[in-house]
PDB file of C-alpha atoms in Angstrom:
ATOM      1  CA  GLY A   1     108.953  82.521 113.989  1.00  0.00           C
ATOM      2  CA  GLU A   2     106.051  84.656 114.374  1.00  0.00           C
ATOM      3  CA  ASN A   3     104.742  85.908 111.353  1.00  0.00           C
ATOM      4  CA  VAL A   4     102.520  89.269 111.752  1.00  0.00           C
ATOM      5  CA  GLU A   5     100.221  91.017 109.201  1.00  0.00           C
ATOM      6  CA  GLN A   6      98.776  94.514 110.164  1.00  0.00           C
ATOM      7  CA  HIS A   7      95.930  96.418 108.207  1.00  0.00           C
ATOM      8  CA  PRO A   8      95.415  99.000 106.999  1.00  0.00           C
ATOM      9  CA  SER A   9      98.755 100.481 106.253  1.00  0.00           C
ATOM     10  CA  THR A  10      97.319 103.890 106.245  1.00  0.00           C
ATOM     11  CA  LEU A  11      94.425 105.476 107.571  1.00  0.00           C
ATOM     12  CA  SER A  12      92.733 108.823 107.325  1.00  0.00           C
ATOM     13  CA  VAL A  13      89.941 109.948 109.520  1.00  0.00           C
ATOM     14  CA  GLN A  14      88.497 113.058 110.604  1.00  0.00           C
ATOM     15  CA  GLU A  15      88.941 114.536 114.027  1.00  0.00           C
ATOM     16  CA  GLY A  16      86.423 112.899 116.366  1.00  0.00           C
ATOM     17  CA  ASP A  17      85.827 109.807 114.304  1.00  0.00           C
ATOM     18  CA  SER A  18      87.025 106.452 115.545  1.00  0.00           C
ATOM     19  CA  ALA A  19      89.924 104.672 114.179  1.00  0.00           C
ATOM     20  CA  VAL A  20      90.708 100.802 114.014  1.00  0.00           C
ATOM     21  CA  ILE A  21      93.802  98.963 113.185  1.00  0.00           C
ATOM     22  CA  LYS A  22      93.924  95.059 113.101  1.00  0.00           C
ATOM     23  CA  CYS A  23      96.975  92.892 113.430  1.00  0.00           C
ATOM     24  CA  THR A  24      96.872  88.981 112.882  1.00  0.00           C
ATOM     25  CA  TYR A  25      99.729  86.580 114.170  1.00  0.00           C
ATOM     26  CA  SER A  26     100.738  83.090 113.756  1.00  0.00           C
ATOM     27  CA  ASP A  27     102.080  82.016 117.224  1.00  0.00           C
ATOM     28  CA  SER A  28      99.213  80.006 118.845  1.00  0.00           C
ATOM     29  CA  ALA A  29     101.604  79.861 122.003  1.00  0.00           C
ATOM     30  CA  SER A  30     101.907  83.926 121.980  1.00  0.00           C
ATOM     31  CA  ASN A  31     100.588  85.539 125.238  1.00  0.00           C
ATOM     32  CA  TYR A  32     101.563  89.098 125.139  1.00  0.00           C
ATOM     33  CA  PHE A  33     100.096  91.680 122.423  1.00  0.00           C
ATOM     34  CA  PRO A  34     101.205  95.301 122.729  1.00  0.00           C
ATOM     35  CA  TRP A  35     100.698  98.415 120.540  1.00  0.00           C
ATOM     36  CA  TYR A  36     103.304 100.800 119.975  1.00  0.00           C
ATOM     37  CA  LYS A  37     103.068 104.560 118.828  1.00  0.00           C
ATOM     38  CA  GLN A  38     105.836 106.211 116.984  1.00  0.00           C
ATOM     39  CA  GLU A  39     106.427 109.766 116.168  1.00  0.00           C
ATOM     40  CA  LEU A  40     108.480 110.988 113.405  1.00  0.00           C
ATOM     41  CA  GLY A  41     112.310 110.410 114.471  1.00  0.00           C
ATOM     42  CA  LYS A  42     111.555 108.902 117.460  1.00  0.00           C
ATOM     43  CA  GLY A  43     111.478 105.423 119.429  1.00  0.00           C
ATOM     44  CA  PRO A  44     108.035 103.516 119.423  1.00  0.00           C
ATOM     45  CA  GLN A  45     106.433 104.063 122.826  1.00  0.00           C
ATOM     46  CA  LEU A  46     103.956 101.468 124.233  1.00  0.00           C
ATOM     47  CA  ILE A  47     100.289 102.440 124.513  1.00  0.00           C
ATOM     48  CA  ILE A  48      98.605  99.500 125.439  1.00  0.00           C
ATOM     49  CA  ASP A  49      99.154  95.836 125.892  1.00  0.00           C
ATOM     50  CA  ILE A  50      96.942  92.975 126.716  1.00  0.00           C
ATOM     51  CA  ARG A  51      97.805  89.321 127.863  1.00  0.00           C
ATOM     52  CA  SER A  52      95.978  86.299 126.753  1.00  0.00           C
ATOM     53  CA  ASN A  53      93.970  85.638 129.781  1.00  0.00           C
ATOM     54  CA  VAL A  54      91.493  88.710 128.864  1.00  0.00           C
ATOM     55  CA  GLY A  55      89.857  89.408 125.642  1.00  0.00           C
ATOM     56  CA  GLU A  56      89.467  93.352 125.829  1.00  0.00           C
ATOM     57  CA  LYS A  57      91.387  96.172 127.543  1.00  0.00           C
ATOM     58  CA  LYS A  58      90.688 100.100 127.963  1.00  0.00           C
ATOM     59  CA  ASP A  59      92.832 102.942 128.776  1.00  0.00           C
ATOM     60  CA  GLN A  60      90.477 106.204 128.345  1.00  0.00           C
ATOM     61  CA  ARG A  61      90.068 106.491 124.419  1.00  0.00           C
ATOM     62  CA  ILE A  62      92.271 103.533 123.460  1.00  0.00           C
ATOM     63  CA  ALA A  63      91.093 100.027 123.591  1.00  0.00           C
ATOM     64  CA  VAL A  64      92.731  96.626 122.547  1.00  0.00           C
ATOM     65  CA  THR A  65      90.516  93.387 121.842  1.00  0.00           C
ATOM     66  CA  LEU A  66      92.000  90.086 121.362  1.00  0.00           C
ATOM     67  CA  ASN A  67      90.697  87.034 119.511  1.00  0.00           C
ATOM     68  CA  LYS A  68      92.846  83.914 120.429  1.00  0.00           C
ATOM     69  CA  THR A  69      90.853  81.692 118.436  1.00  0.00           C
ATOM     70  CA  ALA A  70      91.242  83.528 115.156  1.00  0.00           C
ATOM     71  CA  LYS A  71      94.655  84.859 116.293  1.00  0.00           C
ATOM     72  CA  HIS A  72      94.563  88.414 115.752  1.00  0.00           C
ATOM     73  CA  PHE A  73      93.933  91.555 117.943  1.00  0.00           C
ATOM     74  CA  SER A  74      92.932  95.092 117.276  1.00  0.00           C
ATOM     75  CA  LEU A  75      93.408  98.781 118.244  1.00  0.00           C
ATOM     76  CA  HIS A  76      90.422 100.905 118.907  1.00  0.00           C
ATOM     77  CA  ILE A  77      91.097 104.518 119.246  1.00  0.00           C
ATOM     78  CA  THR A  78      87.760 106.700 119.898  1.00  0.00           C
ATOM     79  CA  GLU A  79      87.479 110.459 119.523  1.00  0.00           C
ATOM     80  CA  THR A  80      90.724 110.779 117.752  1.00  0.00           C
ATOM     81  CA  GLN A  81      92.554 114.223 117.986  1.00  0.00           C
ATOM     82  CA  PRO A  82      95.414 115.575 115.689  1.00  0.00           C
ATOM     83  CA  GLU A  83      97.834 114.623 118.208  1.00  0.00           C
ATOM     84  CA  ASP A  84      96.992 110.954 117.563  1.00  0.00           C
ATOM     85  CA  SER A  85      98.472 111.321 114.084  1.00  0.00           C
ATOM     86  CA  ALA A  86     101.411 108.953 113.996  1.00  0.00           C
ATOM     87  CA  VAL A  87     102.614 105.320 113.047  1.00  0.00           C
ATOM     88  CA  TYR A  88     101.129 102.580 115.134  1.00  0.00           C
ATOM     89  CA  PHE A  89     102.583  98.948 115.221  1.00  0.00           C
ATOM     90  CA  CYS A  90     101.468  95.856 116.602  1.00  0.00           C
ATOM     91  CA  ALA A  91     104.474  93.495 118.194  1.00  0.00           C
ATOM     92  CA  PRO A  92     103.039  90.125 119.242  1.00  0.00           C
ATOM     93  CA  LEU A  93     105.239  88.076 121.436  1.00  0.00           C
ATOM     94  CA  ASP A  94     107.450  85.496 119.584  1.00  0.00           C
ATOM     95  CA  THR A  95     107.519  82.810 122.423  1.00  0.00           C
ATOM     96  CA  GLY A  96     110.086  80.840 120.798  1.00  0.00           C
ATOM     97  CA  ARG A  97     112.746  83.911 120.897  1.00  0.00           C
ATOM     98  CA  ARG A  98     111.069  85.685 123.605  1.00  0.00           C
ATOM     99  CA  ALA A  99     111.282  88.732 121.577  1.00  0.00           C
ATOM    100  CA  LEU A 100     108.376  91.006 120.085  1.00  0.00           C
ATOM    101  CA  THR A 101     107.863  90.709 116.099  1.00  0.00           C
ATOM    102  CA  PHE A 102     106.759  94.015 114.533  1.00  0.00           C
ATOM    103  CA  GLY A 103     104.015  94.416 112.134  1.00  0.00           C
ATOM    104  CA  SER A 104     104.606  96.529 109.192  1.00  0.00           C
ATOM    105  CA  GLY A 105     102.841  99.786 110.588  1.00  0.00           C
ATOM    106  CA  THR A 106      99.816 101.811 110.240  1.00  0.00           C
ATOM    107  CA  ARG A 107     100.091 105.418 109.459  1.00  0.00           C
ATOM    108  CA  LEU A 108      97.140 107.401 110.884  1.00  0.00           C
ATOM    109  CA  GLN A 109      96.359 110.756 109.752  1.00  0.00           C
ATOM    110  CA  VAL A 110      93.736 112.803 111.976  1.00  0.00           C
ATOM    111  CA  GLN A 111      92.365 115.749 109.847  1.00  0.00           C
ATOM    112  CA  PRO A 112      91.423 118.769 111.955  1.00  0.00           C
TER     113      PRO A 112
ATOM    114  CA  ASP B   1     115.812 109.467 135.176  1.00  0.00           C
ATOM    115  CA  GLY B   2     115.637 105.669 134.261  1.00  0.00           C
ATOM    116  CA  GLY B   3     115.766 104.943 130.707  1.00  0.00           C
ATOM    117  CA  ILE B   4     117.619 103.778 127.513  1.00  0.00           C
ATOM    118  CA  THR B   5     120.189 105.787 126.001  1.00  0.00           C
ATOM    119  CA  GLN B   6     121.353 105.352 122.413  1.00  0.00           C
ATOM    120  CA  SER B   7     124.410 107.426 120.864  1.00  0.00           C
ATOM    121  CA  PRO B   8     125.239 108.789 118.876  1.00  0.00           C
ATOM    122  CA  LYS B   9     121.818 110.058 117.360  1.00  0.00           C
ATOM    123  CA  TYR B  10     123.166 110.595 114.058  1.00  0.00           C
ATOM    124  CA  LEU B  11     126.219 108.764 112.624  1.00  0.00           C
ATOM    125  CA  PHE B  12     127.873 108.987 109.388  1.00  0.00           C
ATOM    126  CA  ARG B  13     130.473 105.995 107.862  1.00  0.00           C
ATOM    127  CA  LYS B  14     132.506 105.601 104.799  1.00  0.00           C
ATOM    128  CA  GLU B  15     131.607 102.568 103.067  1.00  0.00           C
ATOM    129  CA  GLY B  16     134.224  99.720 103.994  1.00  0.00           C
ATOM    130  CA  GLN B  17     134.252 100.890 107.796  1.00  0.00           C
ATOM    131  CA  ASN B  18     132.937  99.377 110.831  1.00  0.00           C
ATOM    132  CA  VAL B  19     131.100 101.314 113.271  1.00  0.00           C
ATOM    133  CA  THR B  20     129.529 100.681 116.943  1.00  0.00           C
ATOM    134  CA  LEU B  21     126.365 101.998 118.462  1.00  0.00           C
ATOM    135  CA  SER B  22     125.826 102.404 121.894  1.00  0.00           C
ATOM    136  CA  CYS B  23     123.129 101.288 124.059  1.00  0.00           C
ATOM    137  CA  GLU B  24     122.793 101.832 127.768  1.00  0.00           C
ATOM    138  CA  GLN B  25     119.928 100.983 130.192  1.00  0.00           C
ATOM    139  CA  ASN B  26     119.562 101.980 133.749  1.00  0.00           C
ATOM    140  CA  LEU B  27     116.488  99.919 134.198  1.00  0.00           C
ATOM    141  CA  ASN B  28     118.239  96.940 135.516  1.00  0.00           C
ATOM    142  CA  HIS B  29     116.635  94.907 132.753  1.00  0.00           C
ATOM    143  CA  ASP B  30     117.633  91.535 131.851  1.00  0.00           C
ATOM    144  CA  ALA B  31     116.817  91.239 128.325  1.00  0.00           C
ATOM    145  CA  MET B  32     117.900  93.814 125.250  1.00  0.00           C
ATOM    146  CA  TYR B  33     117.452  94.205 121.924  1.00  0.00           C
ATOM    147  CA  TRP B  34     118.307  95.525 118.548  1.00  0.00           C
ATOM    148  CA  TYR B  35     116.059  96.359 115.689  1.00  0.00           C
ATOM    149  CA  ARG B  36     116.359  98.016 112.541  1.00  0.00           C
ATOM    150  CA  GLN B  37     113.855 100.060 110.786  1.00  0.00           C
ATOM    151  CA  ASP B  38     113.876 101.249 106.981  1.00  0.00           C
ATOM    152  CA  PRO B  39     111.914 104.045 105.866  1.00  0.00           C
ATOM    153  CA  GLY B  40     108.231 103.483 105.832  1.00  0.00           C
ATOM    154  CA  GLN B  41     108.494 100.209 107.233  1.00  0.00           C
ATOM    155  CA  GLY B  42     108.247  97.923 110.552  1.00  0.00           C
ATOM    156  CA  LEU B  43     111.010  97.020 113.026  1.00  0.00           C
ATOM    157  CA  ARG B  44     113.149  94.000 112.055  1.00  0.00           C
ATOM    158  CA  LEU B  45     115.032  92.097 114.643  1.00  0.00           C
ATOM    159  CA  ILE B  46     118.929  91.893 114.477  1.00  0.00           C
ATOM    160  CA  TYR B  47     120.095  90.464 117.748  1.00  0.00           C
ATOM    161  CA  TYR B  48     118.802  89.987 121.077  1.00  0.00           C
ATOM    162  CA  SER B  49     120.179  89.354 124.508  1.00  0.00           C
ATOM    163  CA  GLN B  50     118.245  87.472 127.547  1.00  0.00           C
ATOM    164  CA  ILE B  51     121.097  87.736 130.113  1.00  0.00           C
ATOM    165  CA  VAL B  52     124.405  88.606 130.558  1.00  0.00           C
ATOM    166  CA  ASN B  53     127.190  87.302 128.359  1.00  0.00           C
ATOM    167  CA  ASP B  54     124.498  85.133 126.122  1.00  0.00           C
ATOM    168  CA  PHE B  55     122.811  86.567 122.881  1.00  0.00           C
ATOM    169  CA  GLN B  56     120.990  85.315 119.808  1.00  0.00           C
ATOM    170  CA  LYS B  57     120.522  86.274 116.153  1.00  0.00           C
ATOM    171  CA  GLY B  58     117.453  87.447 115.003  1.00  0.00           C
ATOM    172  CA  ASP B  59     116.144  87.791 111.400  1.00  0.00           C
ATOM    173  CA  ILE B  60     118.566  89.967 109.892  1.00  0.00           C
ATOM    174  CA  ALA B  61     121.861  89.235 111.956  1.00  0.00           C
ATOM    175  CA  GLU B  62     124.345  89.027 109.070  1.00  0.00           C
ATOM    176  CA  GLY B  63     126.873  91.742 108.698  1.00  0.00           C
ATOM    177  CA  TYR B  64     126.261  92.622 112.527  1.00  0.00           C
ATOM    178  CA  SER B  65     127.743  91.790 115.586  1.00  0.00           C
ATOM    179  CA  VAL B  66     127.316  92.479 119.344  1.00  0.00           C
ATOM    180  CA  SER B  67     128.255  91.645 123.022  1.00  0.00           C
ATOM    181  CA  ARG B  68     126.727  91.758 126.165  1.00  0.00           C
ATOM    182  CA  GLU B  69     129.440  91.813 128.609  1.00  0.00           C
ATOM    183  CA  LYS B  70     127.350  93.830 131.401  1.00  0.00           C
ATOM    184  CA  LYS B  71     123.949  93.953 132.256  1.00  0.00           C
ATOM    185  CA  GLU B  72     123.276  97.792 131.261  1.00  0.00           C
ATOM    186  CA  SER B  73     125.169  97.589 127.831  1.00  0.00           C
ATOM    187  CA  PHE B  74     124.377  96.097 124.428  1.00  0.00           C
ATOM    188  CA  PRO B  75     126.645  97.537 121.828  1.00  0.00           C
ATOM    189  CA  LEU B  76     125.988  96.741 118.130  1.00  0.00           C
ATOM    190  CA  THR B  77     128.716  96.802 115.598  1.00  0.00           C
ATOM    191  CA  VAL B  78     127.852  97.034 112.041  1.00  0.00           C
ATOM    192  CA  THR B  79     130.618  95.569 109.866  1.00  0.00           C
ATOM    193  CA  SER B  80     131.799  96.205 106.181  1.00  0.00           C
ATOM    194  CA  ALA B  81     130.073  92.928 105.494  1.00  0.00           C
ATOM    195  CA  GLN B  82     126.434  94.722 106.051  1.00  0.00           C
ATOM    196  CA  LYS B  83     125.423  95.312 102.237  1.00  0.00           C
ATOM    197  CA  ASN B  84     123.136  98.024 103.078  1.00  0.00           C
ATOM    198  CA  PRO B  85     123.568  99.617 106.513  1.00  0.00           C
ATOM    199  CA  THR B  86     122.099 102.808 106.111  1.00  0.00           C
ATOM    200  CA  ALA B  87     118.754 102.511 108.443  1.00  0.00           C
ATOM    201  CA  PHE B  88     117.497 103.689 111.712  1.00  0.00           C
ATOM    202  CA  TYR B  89     118.609 101.361 114.613  1.00  0.00           C
ATOM    203  CA  LEU B  90     116.644 100.960 117.753  1.00  0.00           C
ATOM    204  CA  CYS B  91     117.555  99.537 120.819  1.00  0.00           C
ATOM    205  CA  ALA B  92     115.285  98.123 123.442  1.00  0.00           C
ATOM    206  CA  SER B  93     115.096  96.360 126.716  1.00  0.00           C
ATOM    207  CA  SER B  94     112.738  94.474 128.986  1.00  0.00           C
ATOM    208  CA  ARG B  95     112.497  93.330 132.658  1.00  0.00           C
ATOM    209  CA  ASP B  96     112.691  89.923 131.245  1.00  0.00           C
ATOM    210  CA  GLY B  97     111.628  87.529 128.331  1.00  0.00           C
ATOM    211  CA  THR B  98     109.859  85.043 129.725  1.00  0.00           C
ATOM    212  CA  GLY B  99     106.347  86.343 128.794  1.00  0.00           C
ATOM    213  CA  GLN B 100     105.672  87.167 132.472  1.00  0.00           C
ATOM    214  CA  ASP B 101     106.914  91.136 132.100  1.00  0.00           C
ATOM    215  CA  THR B 102     107.839  91.691 128.437  1.00  0.00           C
ATOM    216  CA  GLU B 103     106.969  95.343 128.287  1.00  0.00           C
ATOM    217  CA  ALA B 104     109.707  96.809 125.777  1.00  0.00           C
ATOM    218  CA  PHE B 105     110.991 100.160 126.369  1.00  0.00           C
ATOM    219  CA  PHE B 106     112.930 101.822 123.355  1.00  0.00           C
ATOM    220  CA  GLY B 107     115.740 104.277 122.955  1.00  0.00           C
ATOM    221  CA  GLN B 108     115.537 107.131 120.589  1.00  0.00           C
ATOM    222  CA  GLY B 109     117.321 105.544 118.180  1.00  0.00           C
ATOM    223  CA  THR B 110     120.445 106.103 115.956  1.00  0.00           C
ATOM    224  CA  ARG B 111     120.001 107.047 112.538  1.00  0.00           C
ATOM    225  CA  LEU B 112     123.096 105.742 110.649  1.00  0.00           C
ATOM    226  CA  THR B 113     123.990 106.924 106.878  1.00  0.00           C
ATOM    227  CA  VAL B 114     126.692 105.507 104.760  1.00  0.00           C
ATOM    228  CA  VAL B 115     128.360 108.113 102.481  1.00  0.00           C
TER     229      VAL B 115
END
């Protein structure tokens, strides 16, 4: 199965600063790399994803970069806002099971 | 509105009782999944189903059972054999699990408490 490690576990930034969260995975055949945001008491919501045929994808203040050789991908949030405060999960696809394997999560706190 | 509906939102169970959590989707998705989340932790895969009438065990299937008799429904039963069932349970679906279209949509979860 897929082994996933996510760092850091907590991240505190000032409003307007950037935040970066990193995820490493073990399944070299994995071809789908999403990031989810979870607010308290709710289910995770997809915020951005990338497939293995590209190295970077941006959506306004959010970007994901992928290094398939090193088997890691990262979430970048620029100009952070208080509403970005939440728990973020990486969830690369386990190609054997064809199911997402979640990292342990990063609690992001944006200080106003 | 299309989406995934989990019910109930909160569930209390006495020790030794089985309980079934409901998950329904109207997205016409083939694949459905059950995850468990403990406080401050990530999501762990319990069971998954890529197609009707077929399902596979995930990482923590012991003490749980599922069925997939209909495309839109994937109920999870927490049996008395599950030693520590208190957790937040999340159901998800995706169009398919082949890697071509694997964006997963989640329900709002069921918080199960054993009393």
